[in-house]
Coordinates of C-alpha atoms and ligand atoms in Angstrom, one line a residue:
X18 CA 78.1 131.5 -21.2
X19 CA 75.4 133.3 -22.8
X20 CA 76.8 134.5 -26.1
X21 CA 74.2 136.5 -27.5
X22 CA 73.3 139.9 -26.2
X23 CA 69.3 139.3 -26.9
X24 CA 69.3 136.4 -24.7
X25 CA 68.3 134.2 -27.6
X26 CA 71.5 132.3 -28.1
X27 CA 72.3 129.1 -26.1
X28 CA 75.4 128.1 -24.6
X29 CA 78.2 126.0 -26.2
X30 CA 76.8 122.8 -24.9
X31 CA 74.4 121.8 -27.5
X32 CA 71.1 122.0 -29.2
X33 CA 68.1 123.6 -27.5
X34 CA 65.4 121.0 -27.4
X35 CA 67.6 118.3 -26.2
X36 CA 67.7 119.1 -22.6
X37 CA 71.3 119.9 -22.6
X38 CA 71.1 123.6 -22.5
X39 CA 70.9 123.8 -18.6
X40 CA 70.5 127.4 -17.2
X41 CA 71.0 129.1 -20.5
X42 CA 68.4 130.8 -22.6
X43 CA 65.9 128.9 -24.8
X44 CA 65.2 131.7 -27.4
X45 CA 62.8 134.3 -26.2
X46 CA 63.6 135.9 -29.6
X47 CA 61.7 133.3 -31.1
X48 CA 59.4 131.7 -28.7
X49 CA 56.4 134.1 -28.3
X50 CA 55.5 134.9 -24.9
X51 CA 52.0 133.2 -25.0
X52 CA 54.0 130.0 -25.8
X53 CA 56.2 130.5 -22.8
X54 CA 52.9 131.0 -20.6
X55 CA 51.5 127.9 -22.1
X56 CA 54.7 125.9 -21.1
X57 CA 54.6 127.5 -17.6
X58 CA 50.9 126.3 -17.2
X59 CA 51.5 122.9 -18.5
X60 CA 54.7 122.8 -16.0
X61 CA 52.2 123.6 -13.2
X62 CA 49.6 121.3 -14.2
X63 CA 52.0 118.5 -14.5
X64 CA 53.6 119.3 -10.9
X65 CA 50.0 119.3 -9.5
X66 CA 49.0 116.0 -11.2
X67 CA 52.1 114.3 -10.1
X68 CA 52.0 116.0 -6.6
X69 CA 48.4 114.5 -6.3
X70 CA 49.4 111.1 -7.4
X71 CA 52.0 110.8 -4.8
X72 CA 49.7 112.5 -2.1
X73 CA 47.3 109.7 -3.1
X74 CA 49.5 107.3 -1.2
X75 CA 51.0 109.5 1.3
X76 CA 48.3 111.6 2.7
X77 CA 45.6 113.7 0.8
X78 CA 46.1 116.7 3.1
X79 CA 49.7 116.7 1.8
X80 CA 48.8 117.9 -1.4
X81 CA 50.5 121.2 -1.6
X82 CA 47.4 123.2 -2.8
X83 CA 45.2 121.8 0.0
X84 CA 48.0 122.7 2.6
X85 CA 48.3 126.2 1.3
X86 CA 44.6 126.7 1.6
X87 CA 44.6 125.1 5.1
X88 CA 47.4 127.5 6.0
X89 CA 45.3 130.5 4.5
X90 CA 42.2 129.3 6.6
X91 CA 44.1 129.2 9.7
X92 CA 46.1 132.4 9.1
X93 CA 43.4 134.5 7.7
X94 CA 42.3 137.7 9.9
X95 CA 38.9 137.1 11.5
X96 CA 37.1 139.7 9.2
X97 CA 38.3 138.0 6.1
X98 CA 37.1 134.7 7.2
X99 CA 33.8 136.1 8.4
X100 CA 33.4 137.6 5.1
X101 CA 34.2 134.2 3.4
X102 CA 31.5 132.4 5.3
X103 CA 29.1 135.3 4.8
X104 CA 29.7 135.3 0.9
X105 CA 30.3 131.6 0.1
X106 CA 28.6 129.9 2.9
X107 CA 29.3 126.2 3.1
X108 CA 31.1 126.6 -0.3
X109 CA 33.7 128.7 1.1
X110 CA 36.3 125.7 0.9
X111 CA 36.0 124.9 -2.9
X112 CA 36.1 128.7 -3.6
X113 CA 39.3 129.0 -1.4
X114 CA 41.1 125.7 -3.1
X115 CA 39.9 127.2 -6.7
X116 CA 41.4 130.5 -5.7
X117 CA 44.9 129.0 -4.8
X118 CA 44.7 127.2 -8.0
X119 CA 44.2 130.3 -10.1
X120 CA 47.0 132.2 -8.4
X121 CA 49.4 129.4 -8.7
X122 CA 48.7 129.0 -12.6
X123 CA 48.8 132.6 -13.1
X124 CA 52.2 132.7 -11.3
X125 CA 53.4 129.5 -13.3
X126 CA 52.4 131.2 -16.7
X127 CA 54.5 134.2 -15.8
X128 CA 57.4 131.9 -15.0
X129 CA 57.0 130.3 -18.4
X130 CA 57.4 133.6 -20.1
X131 CA 60.5 134.4 -18.0
X132 CA 61.9 130.9 -18.7
X133 CA 62.2 131.8 -22.4
X134 CA 65.0 133.9 -21.4
X135 CA 66.8 131.8 -18.8
X136 CA 65.6 128.5 -18.0
X137 CA 66.8 129.0 -14.3
X138 CA 64.3 131.8 -14.0
X139 CA 61.5 129.5 -14.2
X140 CA 63.5 126.9 -12.3
X141 CA 64.1 129.3 -9.3
X142 CA 60.4 130.6 -9.6
X143 CA 59.0 126.9 -9.4
X144 CA 61.5 126.2 -6.5
X145 CA 60.0 129.2 -4.6
X146 CA 56.6 128.0 -5.1
X147 CA 57.6 124.6 -4.0
X148 CA 59.0 126.1 -1.0
X149 CA 55.9 127.8 -0.1
X150 CA 53.8 124.7 -0.7
X151 CA 56.3 122.5 1.2
X152 CA 56.4 125.0 4.2
X153 CA 52.6 124.8 4.3
X154 CA 52.5 121.1 4.1
X155 CA 55.1 120.6 7.0
X156 CA 53.4 123.2 9.1
X157 CA 50.2 121.4 9.3
X158 CA 49.4 120.3 12.7
X159 CA 49.0 116.5 11.5
X160 CA 51.9 116.6 9.1
X161 CA 54.3 113.8 8.8
X162 CA 57.7 113.9 7.4
X163 CA 56.8 112.1 4.1
X164 CA 54.2 114.7 3.7
X165 CA 56.8 117.0 1.8
X166 CA 57.3 114.1 -1.0
X167 CA 54.2 115.2 -3.2
X168 CA 55.4 118.7 -3.4
X169 CA 59.0 117.6 -4.2
X170 CA 58.3 115.1 -6.8
X171 CA 55.8 117.3 -8.3
X172 CA 58.2 120.2 -8.5
X173 CA 60.7 118.1 -10.2
X174 CA 58.3 116.8 -12.7
X175 CA 57.2 120.6 -13.3
X176 CA 60.6 121.8 -13.9
X177 CA 61.4 118.9 -16.3
X178 CA 58.2 119.5 -18.2
X179 CA 59.0 123.3 -18.5
X180 CA 62.4 122.7 -19.8
X181 CA 61.1 119.8 -22.2
X182 CA 58.2 122.0 -23.6
X183 CA 60.4 125.2 -24.2
X184 CA 62.8 122.9 -25.9
X185 CA 60.2 121.5 -28.2
X186 CA 59.0 124.9 -29.0
X187 CA 62.5 125.8 -30.5
X188 CA 63.9 124.1 -33.4
X189 CA 67.1 124.8 -35.3
X190 CA 66.9 125.4 -39.1
X191 CA 70.1 125.8 -41.0
X192 CA 71.0 128.1 -43.6
X193 CA 74.5 126.5 -43.9
X194 CA 73.8 123.1 -45.7
X195 CA 76.9 121.3 -44.9
X196 CA 76.8 121.6 -41.2
X197 CA 73.3 120.4 -41.1
X198 CA 74.2 117.0 -42.5
X199 CA 76.7 116.2 -39.8
X200 CA 75.3 114.7 -36.7
X201 CA 75.2 115.2 -34.0
X202 CA 73.8 118.5 -34.6
X203 CA 75.8 121.3 -33.2
X204 CA 75.0 124.9 -33.2
X205 CA 77.1 126.6 -35.8
X206 CA 77.0 129.9 -37.1
X207 CA 74.3 130.1 -40.0
X208 CA 72.2 127.8 -37.8
X209 CA 69.0 129.5 -36.8
X210 CA 66.4 129.0 -34.1
X211 CA 62.9 129.1 -34.9
X212 CA 59.6 128.8 -33.0
X213 CA 57.8 125.2 -33.5
X214 CA 54.3 125.7 -32.7
X215 CA 53.2 122.1 -33.5
X216 CA 55.8 120.3 -31.3
X217 CA 54.9 122.6 -28.6
X218 CA 51.2 121.9 -29.0
X219 CA 51.7 118.1 -29.1
X220 CA 54.0 118.4 -26.2
X221 CA 51.6 120.4 -24.2
X222 CA 48.8 117.9 -25.0
X223 CA 51.0 115.1 -23.8
X224 CA 51.7 117.3 -20.4
X225 CA 47.9 117.7 -20.0
X226 CA 47.4 113.9 -20.3
X227 CA 50.1 113.3 -17.8
X228 CA 48.7 115.9 -15.4
X229 CA 45.0 114.6 -15.8
X230 CA 46.1 110.8 -15.2
X231 CA 48.1 111.5 -12.3
X232 CA 45.5 113.6 -10.6
X233 CA 42.8 111.0 -11.5
X234 CA 45.0 108.1 -10.1
X235 CA 45.9 109.9 -7.0
X236 CA 42.3 110.7 -6.2
X237 CA 41.3 107.0 -6.7
X238 CA 43.8 106.1 -4.5
X239 CA 42.9 108.4 -1.7
X240 CA 39.3 107.9 -1.8
X241 CA 39.8 104.3 -1.9
X242 CA 41.5 104.1 1.6
X243 CA 40.6 102.0 4.3
X244 CA 39.0 104.2 6.7
X245 CA 35.6 104.5 4.9
X246 CA 35.5 100.5 4.5
X247 CA 36.6 100.0 8.2
X248 CA 33.7 102.5 9.0
X249 CA 31.3 100.6 7.2
X250 CA 32.1 97.1 8.5
X251 CA 31.6 98.3 12.1
X252 CA 28.5 97.5 14.1
X253 CA 28.0 99.3 17.3
X254 CA 27.0 98.0 20.6
X255 CA 23.2 98.9 21.9
X256 CA 22.9 101.9 24.3
X257 CA 23.0 100.9 28.0
X258 CA 20.8 104.1 28.4
X259 CA 18.6 104.2 25.2
X260 CA 16.7 107.4 24.4
X261 CA 13.4 105.5 23.5
X262 CA 11.1 106.3 20.7
X263 CA 10.4 110.0 19.8
X264 CA 7.1 111.3 21.5
X265 CA 4.3 111.4 19.0
X266 CA 3.9 114.7 17.2
X267 CA 7.5 115.9 17.4
X268 CA 7.2 116.4 13.5
X269 CA 4.3 118.4 12.2
X270 CA 5.3 117.1 9.0
X271 CA 4.4 120.3 6.9
X272 CA 5.8 120.8 3.6
X273 CA 8.7 123.3 3.8
X274 CA 9.0 123.1 7.5
X275 CA 12.7 121.8 8.8
X276 CA 12.1 117.9 9.9
X277 CA 12.5 117.3 13.5
X278 CA 15.4 114.8 12.9
X279 CA 18.1 116.2 10.3
X280 CA 19.0 113.2 8.0
X281 CA 22.8 112.8 8.4
X282 CA 23.4 113.7 4.6
X283 CA 21.5 117.1 5.2
X284 CA 23.2 117.9 8.4
X285 CA 25.2 121.0 8.2
X286 CA 29.0 120.9 8.1
X287 CA 31.4 123.4 9.6
X288 CA 34.9 123.0 10.2
X289 CA 38.3 124.4 9.2
X290 CA 39.5 121.0 7.4
X291 CA 39.9 121.3 3.6
X292 CA 40.4 117.6 3.4
X293 CA 38.3 115.5 6.1
X294 CA 40.6 113.9 8.4
X295 CA 40.6 110.1 8.0
X296 CA 41.2 108.4 11.3
X297 CA 41.7 104.9 11.2
X298 CA 39.5 103.6 14.3
X299 CA 42.2 100.7 15.0
X300 CA 44.9 103.4 15.5
X301 CA 42.7 106.1 17.2
X302 CA 43.6 106.8 20.9
X303 CA 42.0 109.3 23.2
X304 CA 44.2 110.9 25.9
X305 CA 42.6 112.6 28.7
X306 CA 45.3 114.4 31.0
X307 CA 46.2 117.7 32.4
X308 CA 44.7 118.7 35.8
X309 CA 43.7 115.1 36.7
X310 CA 44.8 112.5 39.1
X311 CA 45.1 109.5 36.8
X312 CA 45.6 110.4 33.1
X313 CA 43.9 107.8 30.7
X314 CA 44.4 106.6 27.3
X315 CA 41.6 104.5 25.5
X316 CA 41.3 102.8 22.1
X317 CA 38.4 102.8 20.2
X318 CA 37.5 99.3 21.5
X319 CA 37.8 100.5 25.1
X320 CA 35.4 103.2 24.4
X321 CA 32.8 101.0 23.1
X322 CA 33.1 98.6 26.0
X323 CA 31.7 101.4 28.2
X324 CA 28.1 102.0 28.9
X325 CA 26.8 104.1 26.0
X326 CA 24.1 106.7 26.2
X327 CA 21.6 107.8 23.6
X328 CA 20.4 111.4 23.3
X329 CA 18.6 113.7 20.8
X330 CA 20.6 116.9 20.7
X331 CA 20.4 120.0 18.5
X332 CA 23.8 121.4 17.4
X333 CA 24.0 125.0 16.4
X334 CA 26.8 126.9 15.0
X335 CA 27.7 130.5 16.5
X336 CA 28.2 131.7 12.8
X337 CA 24.5 131.1 12.2
X338 CA 22.9 134.3 11.2
X339 CA 19.3 134.9 12.6
X340 CA 17.1 132.7 10.4
X341 CA 20.1 130.9 9.1
X342 CA 20.7 127.1 8.4
X343 CA 23.6 126.2 10.7
X344 CA 21.6 124.2 13.0
X345 CA 20.6 120.4 13.0
X346 CA 19.2 117.8 15.1
X347 CA 20.3 114.3 15.6
X348 CA 20.1 111.2 17.9
X349 CA 23.6 110.6 19.2
X350 CA 25.1 107.6 20.6
X351 CA 28.2 107.8 22.8
X352 CA 30.1 107.5 26.1
X353 CA 29.2 110.4 28.7
X354 CA 32.2 112.6 28.9
X355 CA 31.5 112.9 32.8
X356 CA 32.2 109.2 33.1
X357 CA 35.8 109.4 31.8
X358 CA 36.6 112.7 33.6
X359 CA 35.4 111.1 36.8
X360 CA 37.6 108.1 36.1
X361 CA 40.6 110.3 35.6
X362 CA 39.9 112.3 38.7
X363 CA 39.5 116.1 37.9
X364 CA 41.8 118.1 40.0
X365 CA 40.5 121.4 41.9
X366 CA 40.7 124.7 40.2
X367 CA 40.2 123.2 36.5
X368 CA 37.3 124.8 34.7
X369 CA 38.0 123.9 31.1
X370 CA 38.4 121.1 28.8
X371 CA 40.9 121.7 25.9
X372 CA 40.1 119.1 23.3
X373 CA 42.3 118.7 20.1
X374 CA 41.2 117.2 16.9
X375 CA 43.4 114.7 14.8
X376 CA 44.1 117.6 12.5
X377 CA 45.2 120.2 15.2
X378 CA 41.9 122.0 15.7
X379 CA 41.4 123.0 19.3
X380 CA 38.3 123.8 21.3
X381 CA 37.6 125.1 24.9
X382 CA 34.6 123.8 26.7
X383 CA 33.2 124.8 30.2
X384 CA 34.2 121.9 32.4
X385 CA 31.2 122.3 34.9
X386 CA 28.7 122.1 31.9
X387 CA 30.1 118.9 30.9
X388 CA 30.0 117.6 34.6
X389 CA 26.4 119.0 35.4
X390 CA 24.6 115.8 34.4
X391 CA 23.6 116.7 30.9
X392 CA 24.1 114.4 27.9
X393 CA 27.5 115.7 27.2
X394 CA 29.0 112.9 24.9
X395 CA 32.1 111.3 23.2
X396 CA 29.8 110.3 20.4
X397 CA 30.3 107.4 18.1
X398 CA 27.1 107.3 16.0
X399 CA 24.6 109.8 14.6
X400 CA 20.8 108.7 13.8
X401 CA 21.6 105.0 14.2
X402 CA 24.6 105.3 11.8
X403 CA 28.3 104.9 12.6
X404 CA 29.4 108.6 12.9
X405 CA 30.0 109.9 9.1
X406 CA 33.5 110.8 8.4
X407 CA 32.7 114.4 7.9
X408 CA 30.9 114.6 11.0
X409 CA 33.9 113.3 13.1
X410 CA 34.5 109.6 12.6
X411 CA 35.4 107.8 14.8
X412 CA 34.6 109.9 17.8
X413 CA 33.5 113.6 18.2
X414 CA 32.1 115.5 21.1
X415 CA 28.5 116.8 21.5
X416 CA 27.5 118.9 24.5
X417 CA 23.9 120.2 24.7
X418 CA 23.6 123.9 25.2
X419 CA 26.8 125.1 23.7
X420 CA 27.7 126.2 20.1
X421 CA 29.8 123.6 18.2
X422 CA 32.9 125.8 18.3
X423 CA 33.3 125.6 22.0
X424 CA 32.0 121.9 22.4
X425 CA 31.7 119.6 19.4
X426 CA 35.2 118.7 18.4
X427 CA 35.2 116.2 15.4
X428 CA 37.9 113.7 15.2
X429 CA 38.9 114.3 18.8
X430 CA 42.0 112.6 19.9
X431 CA 43.0 114.6 23.1
X432 CA 41.4 116.3 26.0
X433 CA 43.3 118.4 28.4
X434 CA 41.9 119.4 31.7
X435 CA 42.8 122.9 32.3
X436 CA 41.9 126.5 33.0
X437 CA 40.6 129.3 30.8
X438 CA 43.4 131.5 32.3
X439 CA 46.1 129.0 30.9
X440 CA 44.9 128.0 27.7
X441 CA 43.2 129.2 24.5
X442 CA 41.3 127.3 21.8
X443 CA 41.5 128.0 18.0
X444 CA 38.7 130.7 17.7
X445 CA 39.5 132.7 20.6
X446 CA 42.2 134.7 19.3
X447 CA 40.4 135.0 16.2
X448 CA 37.7 137.2 17.7
X449 CA 35.3 134.7 19.2
X450 CA 34.2 134.5 22.7
X451 CA 36.0 131.7 24.9
X452 CA 32.7 130.6 26.3
X453 CA 29.8 129.9 24.0
X454 CA 26.4 129.1 25.4
X455 CA 23.7 129.0 22.8
X456 CA 21.5 131.9 22.7
X457 CA 17.7 131.3 22.6
X458 CA 16.4 131.5 19.0
X459 CA 13.6 130.8 16.8
X460 CA 13.2 130.6 12.8
X461 CA 10.5 131.0 10.3
X462 CA 10.7 128.2 7.7
X463 CA 7.1 128.6 6.3
X464 CA 6.4 130.7 4.5
X465 CA 9.5 131.4 2.8
X466 CA 11.0 135.1 2.9
X467 CA 9.8 136.8 -0.4
X468 CA 7.0 134.2 -1.1
X469 CA 3.8 135.1 -2.8
X470 CA 1.0 133.4 -1.2
X471 CA -2.8 133.1 -2.1
X472 CA -5.5 134.7 0.1
X473 CA -6.9 132.6 2.7
X474 CA -5.9 130.2 5.4
X475 CA -2.3 129.1 5.4
X476 CA 0.4 128.1 7.9
X477 CA 3.2 129.9 9.5
X478 CA 5.7 127.3 10.8
X479 CA 9.3 127.0 12.1
X480 CA 11.5 125.8 14.7
X481 CA 13.0 127.4 17.8
X482 CA 15.9 126.2 20.2
X483 CA 17.0 127.1 23.6
X484 CA 19.3 124.1 24.3
X485 CA 19.3 122.6 27.8
X486 CA 16.7 125.2 28.8
X487 CA 14.0 124.2 26.7
X488 CA 11.5 126.3 24.4
X489 CA 8.6 127.4 26.7
X490 CA 6.7 129.4 24.1
X491 CA 6.8 130.7 20.7
X492 CA 4.9 133.9 19.4
X493 CA 4.4 135.3 16.1
X494 CA 3.3 138.8 15.0
X495 CA 2.1 139.9 11.6
X496 CA 2.5 143.4 10.1
X497 CA 3.5 144.7 13.7
X498 CA 0.2 143.5 15.2
X499 CA -0.4 141.7 18.5
X500 CA 1.7 138.9 19.4
X501 CA 0.0 135.5 19.0
X502 CA 0.8 132.3 20.5
X503 CA 2.1 129.6 18.3
X504 CA 1.2 126.0 18.9
X505 CA 4.2 124.0 20.0
X506 CA 5.0 120.4 18.8
X507 CA 5.9 117.8 21.2
X508 CA 9.7 117.5 22.1
X509 CA 11.7 114.6 23.9
X510 CA 13.5 117.1 26.2
X511 CA 15.2 120.3 26.4
X512 CA 18.1 119.5 24.4
X513 CA 16.2 119.9 20.9
X514 CA 14.8 122.4 18.8
X515 CA 10.9 122.6 18.8
X516 CA 8.5 122.9 15.8
X517 CA 5.8 125.4 16.2
X518 CA 3.0 126.5 13.8
X519 CA 0.4 129.1 13.5
X520 CA -2.7 129.3 11.5
X521 CA -3.2 132.6 9.5
X522 CA -5.9 134.0 7.2
X523 CA -3.8 135.9 4.8
X524 CA -5.3 138.9 3.5
X525 CA -4.2 141.1 0.5
X526 CA -1.1 143.1 0.9
X527 CA 2.6 142.9 1.8
X528 CA 3.2 141.4 5.3
X529 CA 6.3 141.3 7.6
X530 CA 5.8 138.1 9.9
X531 CA 8.1 138.1 13.0
X532 CA 8.9 135.5 15.7
X533 CA 10.3 135.3 19.2
X534 CA 10.7 132.6 21.5
X535 CA 10.6 132.2 25.3
X536 CA 12.8 129.6 27.1
X537 CA 12.0 127.8 30.3
X538 CA 14.2 130.2 32.3
X539 CA 11.7 132.9 31.4
X540 CA 13.8 134.7 29.0
X541 CA 12.0 136.0 25.9
X542 CA 14.1 136.9 22.8
X543 CA 14.6 140.7 22.4
X544 CA 14.6 142.6 19.0
X545 CA 18.1 143.7 19.8
X546 CA 20.0 142.5 16.9
X547 CA 23.6 141.0 17.3
X548 CA 26.1 139.8 14.8
X549 CA 27.2 136.3 15.2
X550 CA 30.7 137.3 16.3
X551 CA 31.9 137.1 19.1
X552 CA 29.2 134.9 20.8
X553 CA 26.3 134.3 18.6
X554 CA 23.6 136.2 16.6
X555 CA 20.6 137.6 18.4
X556 CA 17.4 139.4 17.4
X557 CA 14.0 138.4 15.9
X558 CA 13.7 136.6 12.5
X559 CA 11.3 138.1 10.1
X560 CA 10.2 137.2 6.6
X561 CA 8.3 139.3 4.3
X562 CA 5.4 137.9 2.1
X563 CA 3.0 139.4 -0.4
X564 CA -0.6 138.3 -0.8
X565 CA -2.0 139.5 -4.2
X566 CA -5.6 141.0 -4.0
Ligands
MTE620 N1 38.1 119.1 14.3 C1 37.0 119.9 14.3 N2 36.0 120.0 14.9 C2 35.0 120.9 14.9 C3 35.1 122.1 14.0 C4 36.3 122.1 13.6 O1 36.7 123.1 12.7 N3 37.4 121.0 13.5 N4 34.1 123.1 14.0 C5 33.3 123.1 15.2 C6 32.0 123.8 14.8 S1 32.5 125.7 14.6 C7 30.7 123.4 14.5 S2 29.4 124.5 14.5 C8 30.6 121.9 14.7 C9 29.9 121.6 13.4 O2 29.6 120.2 13.3 P1 29.0 119.5 12.3 O3 30.0 119.8 11.0 O4 29.1 118.0 12.6 O5 27.7 119.8 11.9 O6 31.7 121.2 14.7 C10 32.7 121.7 15.6 N5 33.9 120.7 15.5
MO621 MO1 30.4 126.5 14.5

């Protein structure tokens, strides 16, 4: 079909640029490589813009870039993940999504270059990308069958754009005057192909507009979804067992010291979800099953009709480094997990709760911890506000004393009563301990590491936590000197962190300040350092400060 040896000729079917040249070449001899790359790039942008548009009214997580990102999150080996969290912190998600974009655009540019020779090279390449995107979408744990639509429609739009742009980039000029005057124009000997930069640029501009508009509309649609407005219109019943006012003096209110209550918008967020699951409370169900006598299924209304407990609980993440930021304290409102488990009737031999979130993340929690009387909750509110979507709306678990990855399932929909020797949660095969009690820790917030202080009286202050044991003492030492007792702030109970402070008369020099906490079991933190993996960081937090003479 291709009549020329250099690939620049077209089939007999018609004129390039009018979309009739099918799988034949589109003139690599005249279209420079950069123009092919531009066409490929625009094709990818249109594909993504249209995909985002369609995902706007199917499901945001069905956007193929997000699905590929999600698949990478779940598939990444533990060391890569740990590195990403260490390097990018809470920005690891935007960085990952940006990375997927960049790779995709680079591949598309390459496909555009190839497509100058044979359009189907580009088409086949796009199809492969689509296959990868579609597979990622459909293997998401919460995927529905229509979730492949954004990828499919985007792919078709991208292919069409590529073909159209490469067509625009080539025009025919004739040397044989007679044949040019006879429409419809047919390729004839004497007619030449040439590169049309202007038509390519105007086409590319049009493609960019379509891509941008698609993306913007898709976003507008998906953020305007009903879940946030459903959330806002909810009013929650009062607690049957309220927490009461916080004792006076829980917060020393020192500038630079972490506040006792972490405002919701400042509360750290850790989860594997690239797009926050949006769960309609009207459709939410919680199933409790497995090793139980009577499996239960509850609606959100059923849950709210039960007696609610309010409790102040400090949440901490196992991947928090010594001195790190992944800890927060809130007043939670929820149904005691033990109440529901008792109603279901836990069978003998069970030792684990395997909870699953709407987006398929799983968590294994020690059953006896949940049943021992502590305030382990199916929480519906946080600091007097309906649970924020990012923190698990409509319902999440909170268990004092256990790291989040083994207890704090957000968007929880399923709880299976089981055994550790039968089931495994998300993080266990990824190198983290199956059971995760929180290690006693302390942190210096004030002064900051690296600070320069004036000579004289100053405050050293911070927080310490030993959830469900309680912080008994905090000691500080300066420059390897004697340990000094810090003054402890008040606390509502053993399940929250505790502020502490120490007055210090700073003298000129460079000083290392270290802290250690003792919990109510009598355990004092040791200097033995441990990495976050597999079961939480350990060691003394230290800051270095300088005091000029
Ligand atoms: N559905 C879901 N729930 C989850 C996680 C997750 O990845 N998915 N991460 C857990 C981890 S590791 C922590 S530390 C806490 C953090 O809760 P926060 O984001 O509300 O602070 O949520 C837990 N619950
Ligand atoms: Mo965590």
